[in-house]
Coordinates of C-alpha atoms and ligand atoms in Angstrom, one line a residue:
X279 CA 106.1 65.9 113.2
X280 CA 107.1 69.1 111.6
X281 CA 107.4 72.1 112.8
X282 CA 104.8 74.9 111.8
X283 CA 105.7 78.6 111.8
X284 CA 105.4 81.2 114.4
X285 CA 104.6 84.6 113.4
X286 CA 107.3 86.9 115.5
X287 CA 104.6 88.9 116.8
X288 CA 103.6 85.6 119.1
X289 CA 107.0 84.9 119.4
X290 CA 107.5 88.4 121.0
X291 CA 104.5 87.5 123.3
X292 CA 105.3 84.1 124.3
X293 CA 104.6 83.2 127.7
X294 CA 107.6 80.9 128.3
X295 CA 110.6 79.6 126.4
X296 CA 110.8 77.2 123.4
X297 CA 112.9 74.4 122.7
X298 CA 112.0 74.4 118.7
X299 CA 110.5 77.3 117.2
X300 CA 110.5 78.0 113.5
X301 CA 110.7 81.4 112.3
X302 CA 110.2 82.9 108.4
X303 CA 111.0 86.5 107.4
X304 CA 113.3 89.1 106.1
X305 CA 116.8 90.7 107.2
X306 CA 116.2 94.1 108.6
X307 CA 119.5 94.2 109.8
X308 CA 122.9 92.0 110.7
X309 CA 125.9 92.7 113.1
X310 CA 128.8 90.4 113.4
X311 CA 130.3 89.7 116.6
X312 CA 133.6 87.3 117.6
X313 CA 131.8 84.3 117.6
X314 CA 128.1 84.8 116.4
X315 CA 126.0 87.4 114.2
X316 CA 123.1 89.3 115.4
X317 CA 120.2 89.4 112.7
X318 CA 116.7 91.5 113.4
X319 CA 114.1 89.6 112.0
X320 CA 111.0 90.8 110.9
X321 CA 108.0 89.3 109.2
X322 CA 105.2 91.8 109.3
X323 CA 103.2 90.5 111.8
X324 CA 104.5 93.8 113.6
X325 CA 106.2 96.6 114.0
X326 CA 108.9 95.0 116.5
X327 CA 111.2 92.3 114.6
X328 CA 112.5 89.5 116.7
X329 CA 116.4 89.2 117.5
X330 CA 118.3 86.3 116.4
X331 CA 121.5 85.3 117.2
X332 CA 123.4 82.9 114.7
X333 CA 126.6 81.2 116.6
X334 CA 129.6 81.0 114.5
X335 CA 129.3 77.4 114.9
X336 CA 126.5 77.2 112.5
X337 CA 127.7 74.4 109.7
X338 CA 127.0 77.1 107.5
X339 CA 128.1 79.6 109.4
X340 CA 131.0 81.3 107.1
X341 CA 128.8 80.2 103.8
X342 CA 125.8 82.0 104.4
X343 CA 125.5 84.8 107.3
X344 CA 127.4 87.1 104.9
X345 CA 124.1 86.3 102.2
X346 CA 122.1 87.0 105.2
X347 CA 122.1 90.6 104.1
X348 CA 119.5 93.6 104.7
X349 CA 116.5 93.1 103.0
X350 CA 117.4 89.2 102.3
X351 CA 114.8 86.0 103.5
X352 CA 115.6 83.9 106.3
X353 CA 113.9 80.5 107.8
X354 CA 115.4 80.1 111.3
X355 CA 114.7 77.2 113.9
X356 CA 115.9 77.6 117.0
X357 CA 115.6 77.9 120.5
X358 CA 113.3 80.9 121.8
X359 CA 115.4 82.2 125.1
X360 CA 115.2 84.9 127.2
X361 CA 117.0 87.9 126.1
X362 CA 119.9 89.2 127.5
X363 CA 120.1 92.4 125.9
X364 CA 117.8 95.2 127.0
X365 CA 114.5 96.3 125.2
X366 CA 113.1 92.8 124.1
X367 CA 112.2 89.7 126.1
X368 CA 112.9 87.0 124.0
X369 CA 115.5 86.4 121.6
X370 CA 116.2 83.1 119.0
X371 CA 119.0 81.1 119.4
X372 CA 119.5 79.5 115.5
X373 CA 120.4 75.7 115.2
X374 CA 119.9 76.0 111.7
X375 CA 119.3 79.2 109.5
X376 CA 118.6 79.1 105.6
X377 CA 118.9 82.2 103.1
X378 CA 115.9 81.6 101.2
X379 CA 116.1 84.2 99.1
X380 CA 119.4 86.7 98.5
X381 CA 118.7 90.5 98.3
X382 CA 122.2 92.3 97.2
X383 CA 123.5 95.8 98.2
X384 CA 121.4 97.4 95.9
X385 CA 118.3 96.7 97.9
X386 CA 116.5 100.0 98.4
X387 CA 115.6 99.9 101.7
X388 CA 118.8 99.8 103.8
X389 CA 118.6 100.9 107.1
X390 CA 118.2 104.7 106.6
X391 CA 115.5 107.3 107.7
X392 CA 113.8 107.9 103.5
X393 CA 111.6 110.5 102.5
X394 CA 107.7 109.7 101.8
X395 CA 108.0 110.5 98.4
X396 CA 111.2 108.0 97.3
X397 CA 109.0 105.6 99.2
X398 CA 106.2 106.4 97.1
X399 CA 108.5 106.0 93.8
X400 CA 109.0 101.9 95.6
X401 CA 105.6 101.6 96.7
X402 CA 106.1 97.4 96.1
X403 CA 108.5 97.4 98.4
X404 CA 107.9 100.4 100.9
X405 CA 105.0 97.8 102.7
X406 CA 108.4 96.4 104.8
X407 CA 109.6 100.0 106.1
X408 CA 108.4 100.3 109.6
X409 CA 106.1 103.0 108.7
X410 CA 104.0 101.4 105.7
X411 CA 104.1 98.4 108.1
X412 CA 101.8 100.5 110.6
X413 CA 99.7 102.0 108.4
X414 CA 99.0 98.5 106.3
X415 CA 98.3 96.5 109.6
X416 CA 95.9 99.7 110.4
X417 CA 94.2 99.8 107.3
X418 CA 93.7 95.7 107.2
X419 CA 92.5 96.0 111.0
X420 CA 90.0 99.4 110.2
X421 CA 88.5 97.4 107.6
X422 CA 87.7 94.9 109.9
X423 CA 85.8 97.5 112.5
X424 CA 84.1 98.5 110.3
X425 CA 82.4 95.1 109.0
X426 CA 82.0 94.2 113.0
X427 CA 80.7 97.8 114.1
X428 CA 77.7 97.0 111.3
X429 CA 77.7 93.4 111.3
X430 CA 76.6 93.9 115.2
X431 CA 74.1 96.4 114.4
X432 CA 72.2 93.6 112.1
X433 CA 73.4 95.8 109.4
X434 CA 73.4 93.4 105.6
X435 CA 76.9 93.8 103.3
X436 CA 75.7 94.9 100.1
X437 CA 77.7 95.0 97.2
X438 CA 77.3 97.5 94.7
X439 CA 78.6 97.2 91.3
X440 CA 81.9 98.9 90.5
X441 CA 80.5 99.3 86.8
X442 CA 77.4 101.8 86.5
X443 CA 75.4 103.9 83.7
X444 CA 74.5 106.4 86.2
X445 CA 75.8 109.4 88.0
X446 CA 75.3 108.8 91.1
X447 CA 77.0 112.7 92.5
X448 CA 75.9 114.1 89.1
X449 CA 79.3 116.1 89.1
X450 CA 80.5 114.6 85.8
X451 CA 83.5 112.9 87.6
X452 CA 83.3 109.9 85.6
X453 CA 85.6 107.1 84.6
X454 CA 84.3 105.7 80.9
X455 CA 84.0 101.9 80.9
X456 CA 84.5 100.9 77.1
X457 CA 85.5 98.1 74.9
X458 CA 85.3 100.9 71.4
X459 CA 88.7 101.0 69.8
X460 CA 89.4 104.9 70.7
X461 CA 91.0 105.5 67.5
X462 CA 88.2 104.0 65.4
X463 CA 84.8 104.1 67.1
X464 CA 81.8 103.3 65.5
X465 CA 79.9 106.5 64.6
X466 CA 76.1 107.4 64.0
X467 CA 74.5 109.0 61.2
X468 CA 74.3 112.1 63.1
X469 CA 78.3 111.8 63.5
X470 CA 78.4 111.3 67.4
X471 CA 80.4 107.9 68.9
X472 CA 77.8 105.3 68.7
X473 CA 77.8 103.7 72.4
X474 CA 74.9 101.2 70.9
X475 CA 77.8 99.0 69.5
X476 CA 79.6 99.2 73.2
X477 CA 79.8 96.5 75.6
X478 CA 76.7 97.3 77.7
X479 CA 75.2 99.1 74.6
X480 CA 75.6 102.5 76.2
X481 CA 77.3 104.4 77.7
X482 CA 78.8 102.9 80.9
X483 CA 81.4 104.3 84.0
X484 CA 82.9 103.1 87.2
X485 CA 80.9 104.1 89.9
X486 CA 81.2 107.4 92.0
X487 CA 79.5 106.1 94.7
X488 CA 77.2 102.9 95.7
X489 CA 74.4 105.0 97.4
X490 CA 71.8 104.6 94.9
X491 CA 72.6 100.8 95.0
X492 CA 72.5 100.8 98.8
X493 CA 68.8 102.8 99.0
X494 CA 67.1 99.8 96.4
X495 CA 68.6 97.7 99.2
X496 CA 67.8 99.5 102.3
X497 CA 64.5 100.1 101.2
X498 CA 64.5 96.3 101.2
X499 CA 66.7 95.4 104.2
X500 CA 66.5 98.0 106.2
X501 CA 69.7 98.9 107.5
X502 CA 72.5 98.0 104.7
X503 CA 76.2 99.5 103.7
X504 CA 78.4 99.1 101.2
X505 CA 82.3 98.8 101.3
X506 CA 84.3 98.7 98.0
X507 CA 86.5 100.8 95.8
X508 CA 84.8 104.0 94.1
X509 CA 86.3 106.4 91.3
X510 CA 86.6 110.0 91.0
X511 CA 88.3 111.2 87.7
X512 CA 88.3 114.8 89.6
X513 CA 91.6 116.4 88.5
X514 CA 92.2 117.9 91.9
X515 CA 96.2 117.0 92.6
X516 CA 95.7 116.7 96.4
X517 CA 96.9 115.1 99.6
X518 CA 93.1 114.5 100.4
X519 CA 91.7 113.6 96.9
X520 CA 92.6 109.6 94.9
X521 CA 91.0 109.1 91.7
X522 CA 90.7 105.2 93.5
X523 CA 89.6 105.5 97.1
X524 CA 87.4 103.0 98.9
X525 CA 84.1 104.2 100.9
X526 CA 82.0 102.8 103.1
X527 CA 78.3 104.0 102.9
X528 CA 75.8 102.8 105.4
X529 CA 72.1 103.4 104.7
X530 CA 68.7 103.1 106.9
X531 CA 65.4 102.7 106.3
X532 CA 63.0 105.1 108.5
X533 CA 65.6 107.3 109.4
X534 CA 66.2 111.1 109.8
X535 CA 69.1 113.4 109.4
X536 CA 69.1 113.2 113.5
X537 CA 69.5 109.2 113.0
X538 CA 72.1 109.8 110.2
X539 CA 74.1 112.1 112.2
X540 CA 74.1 109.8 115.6
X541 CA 75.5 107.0 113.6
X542 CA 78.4 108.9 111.7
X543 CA 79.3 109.9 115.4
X544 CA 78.8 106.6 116.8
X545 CA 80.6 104.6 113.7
X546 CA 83.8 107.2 113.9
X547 CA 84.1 106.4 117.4
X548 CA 83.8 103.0 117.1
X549 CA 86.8 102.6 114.7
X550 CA 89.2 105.3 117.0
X551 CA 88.7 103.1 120.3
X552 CA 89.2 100.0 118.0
X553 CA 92.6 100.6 116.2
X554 CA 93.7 101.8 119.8
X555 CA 92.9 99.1 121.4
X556 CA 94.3 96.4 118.6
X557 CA 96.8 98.8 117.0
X558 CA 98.3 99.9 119.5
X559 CA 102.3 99.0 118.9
X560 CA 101.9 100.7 115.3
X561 CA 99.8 103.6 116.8
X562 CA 102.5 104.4 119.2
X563 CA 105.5 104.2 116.7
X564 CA 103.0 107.3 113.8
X565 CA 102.9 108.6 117.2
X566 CA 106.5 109.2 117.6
X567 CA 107.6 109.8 114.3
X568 CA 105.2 111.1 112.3
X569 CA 102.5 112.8 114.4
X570 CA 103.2 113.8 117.7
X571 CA 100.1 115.1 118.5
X572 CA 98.3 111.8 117.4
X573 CA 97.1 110.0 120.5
X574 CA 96.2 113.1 122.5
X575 CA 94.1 113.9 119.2
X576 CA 92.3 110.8 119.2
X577 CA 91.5 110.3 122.8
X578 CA 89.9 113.8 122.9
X579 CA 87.7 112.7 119.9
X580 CA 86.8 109.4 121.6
X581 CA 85.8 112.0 124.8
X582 CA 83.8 114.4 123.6
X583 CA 80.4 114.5 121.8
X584 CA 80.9 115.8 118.2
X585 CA 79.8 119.3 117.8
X586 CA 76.9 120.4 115.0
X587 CA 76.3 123.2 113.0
X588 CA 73.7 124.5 110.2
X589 CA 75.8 125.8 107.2
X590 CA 74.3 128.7 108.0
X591 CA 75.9 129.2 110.7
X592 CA 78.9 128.3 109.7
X593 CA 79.0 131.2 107.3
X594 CA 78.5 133.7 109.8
X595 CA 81.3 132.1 112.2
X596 CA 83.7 132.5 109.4
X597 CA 82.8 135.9 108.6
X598 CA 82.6 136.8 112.1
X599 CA 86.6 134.8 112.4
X600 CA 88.1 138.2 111.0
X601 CA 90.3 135.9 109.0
X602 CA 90.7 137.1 105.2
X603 CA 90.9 133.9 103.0
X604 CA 92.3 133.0 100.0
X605 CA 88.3 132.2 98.9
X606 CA 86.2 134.6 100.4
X607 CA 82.8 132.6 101.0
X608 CA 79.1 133.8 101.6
X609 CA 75.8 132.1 101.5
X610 CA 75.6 130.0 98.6
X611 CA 79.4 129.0 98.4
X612 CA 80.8 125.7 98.9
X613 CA 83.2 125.7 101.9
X614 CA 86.2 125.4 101.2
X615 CA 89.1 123.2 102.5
X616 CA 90.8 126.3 104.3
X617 CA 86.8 127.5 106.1
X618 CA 86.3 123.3 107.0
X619 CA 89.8 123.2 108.9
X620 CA 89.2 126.6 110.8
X621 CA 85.5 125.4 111.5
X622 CA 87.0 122.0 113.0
X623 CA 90.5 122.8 114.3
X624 CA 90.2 126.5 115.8
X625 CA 86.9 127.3 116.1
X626 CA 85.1 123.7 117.7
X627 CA 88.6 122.2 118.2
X628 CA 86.8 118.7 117.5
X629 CA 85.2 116.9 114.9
X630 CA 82.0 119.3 114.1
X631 CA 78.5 117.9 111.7
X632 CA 77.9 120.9 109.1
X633 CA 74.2 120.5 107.7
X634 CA 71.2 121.8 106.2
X635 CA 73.3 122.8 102.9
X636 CA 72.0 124.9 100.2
X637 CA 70.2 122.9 97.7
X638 CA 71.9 124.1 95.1
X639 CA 75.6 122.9 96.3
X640 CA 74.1 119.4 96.4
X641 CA 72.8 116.5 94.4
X642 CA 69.3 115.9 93.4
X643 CA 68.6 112.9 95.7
X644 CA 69.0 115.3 98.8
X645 CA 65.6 115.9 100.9
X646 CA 64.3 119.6 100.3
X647 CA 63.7 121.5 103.9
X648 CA 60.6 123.5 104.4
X649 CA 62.0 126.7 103.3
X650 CA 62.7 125.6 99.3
X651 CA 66.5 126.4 99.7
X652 CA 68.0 124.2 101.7
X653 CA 68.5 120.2 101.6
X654 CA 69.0 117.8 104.5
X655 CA 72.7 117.2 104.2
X656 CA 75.3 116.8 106.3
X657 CA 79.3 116.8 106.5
X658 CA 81.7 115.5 109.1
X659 CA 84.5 117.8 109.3
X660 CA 87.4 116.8 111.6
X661 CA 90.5 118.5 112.8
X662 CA 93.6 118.0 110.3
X663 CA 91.4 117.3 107.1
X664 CA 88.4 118.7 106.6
X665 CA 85.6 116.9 105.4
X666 CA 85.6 112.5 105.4
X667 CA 82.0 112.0 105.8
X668 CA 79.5 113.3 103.5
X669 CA 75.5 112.2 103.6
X670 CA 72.3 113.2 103.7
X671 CA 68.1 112.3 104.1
X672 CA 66.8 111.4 100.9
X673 CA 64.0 112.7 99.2
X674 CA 61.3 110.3 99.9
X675 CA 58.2 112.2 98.0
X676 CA 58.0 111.5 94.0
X677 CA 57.0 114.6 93.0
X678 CA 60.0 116.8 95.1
X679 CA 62.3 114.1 93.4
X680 CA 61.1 114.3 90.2
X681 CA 61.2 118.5 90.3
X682 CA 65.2 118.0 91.2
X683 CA 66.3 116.0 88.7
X684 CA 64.7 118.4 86.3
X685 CA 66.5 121.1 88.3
X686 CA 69.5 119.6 88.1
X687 CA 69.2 118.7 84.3
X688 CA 68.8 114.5 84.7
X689 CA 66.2 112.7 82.6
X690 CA 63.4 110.6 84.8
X691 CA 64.0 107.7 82.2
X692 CA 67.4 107.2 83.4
X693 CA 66.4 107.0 86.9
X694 CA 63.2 104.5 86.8
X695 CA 64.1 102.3 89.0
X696 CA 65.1 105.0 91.6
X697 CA 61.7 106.9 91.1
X698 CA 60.2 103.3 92.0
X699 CA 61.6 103.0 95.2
X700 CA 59.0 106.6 95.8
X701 CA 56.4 105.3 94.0
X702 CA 56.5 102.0 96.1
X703 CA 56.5 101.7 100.0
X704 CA 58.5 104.6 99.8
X705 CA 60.0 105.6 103.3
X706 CA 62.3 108.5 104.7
X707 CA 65.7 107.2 105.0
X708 CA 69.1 108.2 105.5
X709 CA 72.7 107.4 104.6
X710 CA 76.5 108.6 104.4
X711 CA 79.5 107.8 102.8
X712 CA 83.1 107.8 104.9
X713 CA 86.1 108.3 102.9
X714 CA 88.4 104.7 104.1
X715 CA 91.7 107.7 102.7
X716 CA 90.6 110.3 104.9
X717 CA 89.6 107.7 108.1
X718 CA 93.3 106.3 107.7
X719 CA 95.0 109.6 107.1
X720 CA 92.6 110.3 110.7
X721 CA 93.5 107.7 112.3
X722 CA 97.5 107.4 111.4
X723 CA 98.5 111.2 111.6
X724 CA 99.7 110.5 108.0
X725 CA 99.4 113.8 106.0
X726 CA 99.0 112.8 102.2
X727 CA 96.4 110.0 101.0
X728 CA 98.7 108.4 98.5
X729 CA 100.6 107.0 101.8
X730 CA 97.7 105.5 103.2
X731 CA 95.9 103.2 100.3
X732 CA 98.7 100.4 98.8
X733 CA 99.2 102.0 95.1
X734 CA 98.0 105.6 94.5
X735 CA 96.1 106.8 91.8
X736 CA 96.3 110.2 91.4
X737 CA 96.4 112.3 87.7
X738 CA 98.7 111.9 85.8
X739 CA 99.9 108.0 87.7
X740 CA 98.9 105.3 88.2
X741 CA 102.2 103.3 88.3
X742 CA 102.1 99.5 89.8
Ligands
LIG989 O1 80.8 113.6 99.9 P1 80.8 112.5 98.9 O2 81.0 112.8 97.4 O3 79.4 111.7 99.1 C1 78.9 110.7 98.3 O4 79.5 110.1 97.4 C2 77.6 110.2 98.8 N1 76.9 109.4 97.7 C3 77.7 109.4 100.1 C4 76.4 108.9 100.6 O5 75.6 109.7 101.1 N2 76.2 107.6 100.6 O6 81.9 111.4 99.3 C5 81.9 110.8 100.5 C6 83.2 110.8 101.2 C7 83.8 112.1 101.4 O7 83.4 112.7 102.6 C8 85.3 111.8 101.4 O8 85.7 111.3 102.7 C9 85.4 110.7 100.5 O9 84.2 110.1 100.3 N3 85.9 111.2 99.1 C10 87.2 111.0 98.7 N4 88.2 110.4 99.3 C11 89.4 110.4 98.5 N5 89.5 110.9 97.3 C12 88.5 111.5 96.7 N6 88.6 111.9 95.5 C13 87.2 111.5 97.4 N7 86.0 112.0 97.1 C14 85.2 111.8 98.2
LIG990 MG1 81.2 115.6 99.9

């Protein structure tokens, strides 16, 4: 019978010793002894590699251990023993070990504290550095929360498309889809690009944002939410901002901004107590190294109820702060990032809902409040980053609807099918969208998005 692998993570967990166990990875680092080599072995199934130790007896002893180099890939079967050496419980003994693949001295990654940003400039091969090891295993495990926190709430997965013909933000962030040869594209009479003659036969973008998607389907389902990539071509060059980023936006049928609000809370919490709890190895290690403040951070947020605010309010607590900012800000302004931080880190010290917006900050689909200048939305601001959930009601009656997308300069035609969802069985309902970036950069301590999503793109890259 042959023997099947074992990750090293189970390996490190084993409950006894192992007369045959066969173990696949790659060559973090090798010492030679008198009479055997040391090699730390490491696969990715966690942060901890596995020791190994390769007598000198090995057949193929003087052939290969010096091939056995950083960064290099082994197979090893052995015998799993208990360690000697302090810090690890088990260690391998090798009967046989096989270089399966060589990596030479000018392998990038040799064992060397390297800055963020050379890692980013080897982001295929920064996923085996301790660090991008955490935050991958976090990012694979957050995604999973987050289908079991609304799989168990009889949510339904929808799945918007990534191509779209409409604005869903209306902030004119959009990607162009487009098979027209850019040099030569067929014109009309009146000497404009004739999108007739394109794929779709118009005009056609990568989506912003599934929310429009997601109401159809709420208003069908009930309770729905999407998960999949969006794109912003915003040209902001930030550690918060990708021009890819993934979101996850939950919507419910006969629901209120109250309801909305409760579940942005309850969903947060959710995926804090669940990468602690499965995560926590890798949670530990950001802990140490890149955020020290990290666990305390998150435990206080799992403890406490989230604070909430009216923007309103939020304008006279930053001009009653006595801080001067860089953008001063009154009713009518958007917050900036600098007014979010000091709402959520020094003035509510905890993750704090800002709503009831003006409605002219906001897009059309936002419910109107009873005083005309205000719309039912809502922001989750959180210590270290600002803003990673935006939402809002919807505007449920026809006729408000139809007034903002006149106010905000978008013709009815274009939006049929949303108008129908007022015009039949229409219901108040409620959604947000949570930036999967910002959640990770949250949860991980890690301070600039293009170190938490696999291969950045940002203006002016989009390398890999
Ligand atoms: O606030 P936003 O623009 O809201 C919407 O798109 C709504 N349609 C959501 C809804 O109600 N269903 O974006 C939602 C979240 C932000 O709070 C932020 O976390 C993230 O998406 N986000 C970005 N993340 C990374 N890079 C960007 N360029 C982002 N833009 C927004
Ligand atoms: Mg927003």
């Amino acid at each position: 019978m042959s023997l099947s692998r074992t990750l090293v993570k189970d390996a490190l967990l084993a409950a006894g010793p192992a007369d045959a166990i066969l173990l696949q990875g790659w060559v973090r680092t090798r010492r030679d002894a008198k009479g055997f080599s040391f090699v730390e072995l490491n696969d990715g199934s966690s942060l901890k590699g596995i020791q190994v130790i390769a007598p000198a007896t090995l057949p193929n002893y003087a052939a290969d251990l010096p091939r056995a180099a950083t960064g290099a890939a082994l197979e090893v079967r052995g015998r799993l023993v208990a360690s000697q050496g302090a810090g690890q419980k088990w260690e391998v003994v090798a009967e046989t070990l096989t270089v399966v693949g060589e990596a030479d001295a000018t392998y990038p990654l040799q064992k060397k504290g390297h800055s963020l940003e050379f890692l980013r400039e080897i982001a295929h091969l920064r996923p085996r550095s301790n660090l991008f090891g955490a935050v991958f295993r976090i990012r694979s495990r957050l995604a999973y929360a987050v289908h079991q926190f609304f799989q168990e709430r009889s949510f339904a997965y929808v799945h918007a498309p990534i191509i779209t013909t409409s604005d869903c933000e209306g902030a004119g962030e959009l990607f162009r889809v487009t098979t027209l040869d850019a040099s030569h594209p067929p014109m009309t009479e009146a000497g404009d690009v004739d999108f007739r003659q394109d794929f779709f036969a118009r005009k056609a973008y990568l989506t912003v944002s599934g929310q429009l998607e997601a109401e159809v389907f709420a208003c069908a389902l009930s309770n729905v939410y999407t998960f999949g990539p969006t794109f912003r071509a915003e040209n902001s060059n930030t550690s918060r901002h990708a021009a890819e980023f993934w979101m996850i936006e939950p919507e419910m049928a006969f629901c209120d901004l109250e309801g909305n609000m409760a579940l942005a809370e309850e969903f947060v919490k959710h995926l804090i107590r669940d990468v602690r709890q499965h995560c926590a190895g890798d949670l530990e290690f950001l802990g140490k190294f890149v955020d020290q403040g990290l666990l305390a951070r998150l435990d206080f947020v799992l403890e406490r109820p989230f604070q909430r605010c009216s923007y309103t309010e939020a304008i006279e607590l930053l001009a009653k702060s006595g801080r001067t900012w860089e953008h001063p800000v009154a009713w009518g302004d958007n917050l900036q990032s600098e007014h979010e931080r000091y709402l959520a880190e020094e003035h509510f010290k905890c993750p704090v809902t800002v709503y009831n917006y003006p409605r002219t900050l906001k897009p059309f689909y936002m419910r109107v409040n009873e005083d005309g200048r205000t719309v039912r939305a809502m922001d989750l601001l959180v210590p270290g980053i600002g803003e990673i959930i935006g939402g809002s009601q919807r505007e449920e009656r026809l006729e408000v609807l139809r007034e903002n997308l006149a106010q905000h300069q978008l013709p009815e035609k274009e939006y049929w099918w949303y108008l129908d969802l007022r015009r039949y069985g229409t219901v108040p309902h409620a959604g947000f969208g949570l930036g999967f970036e910002r959640m990770l950069m949250f949860v991980t301590g890690v301070a600039n998005i293009r170190d938490v999503i696999p291969f950045a793109r940002t203006p002016g890259s989009a390398d890999f």
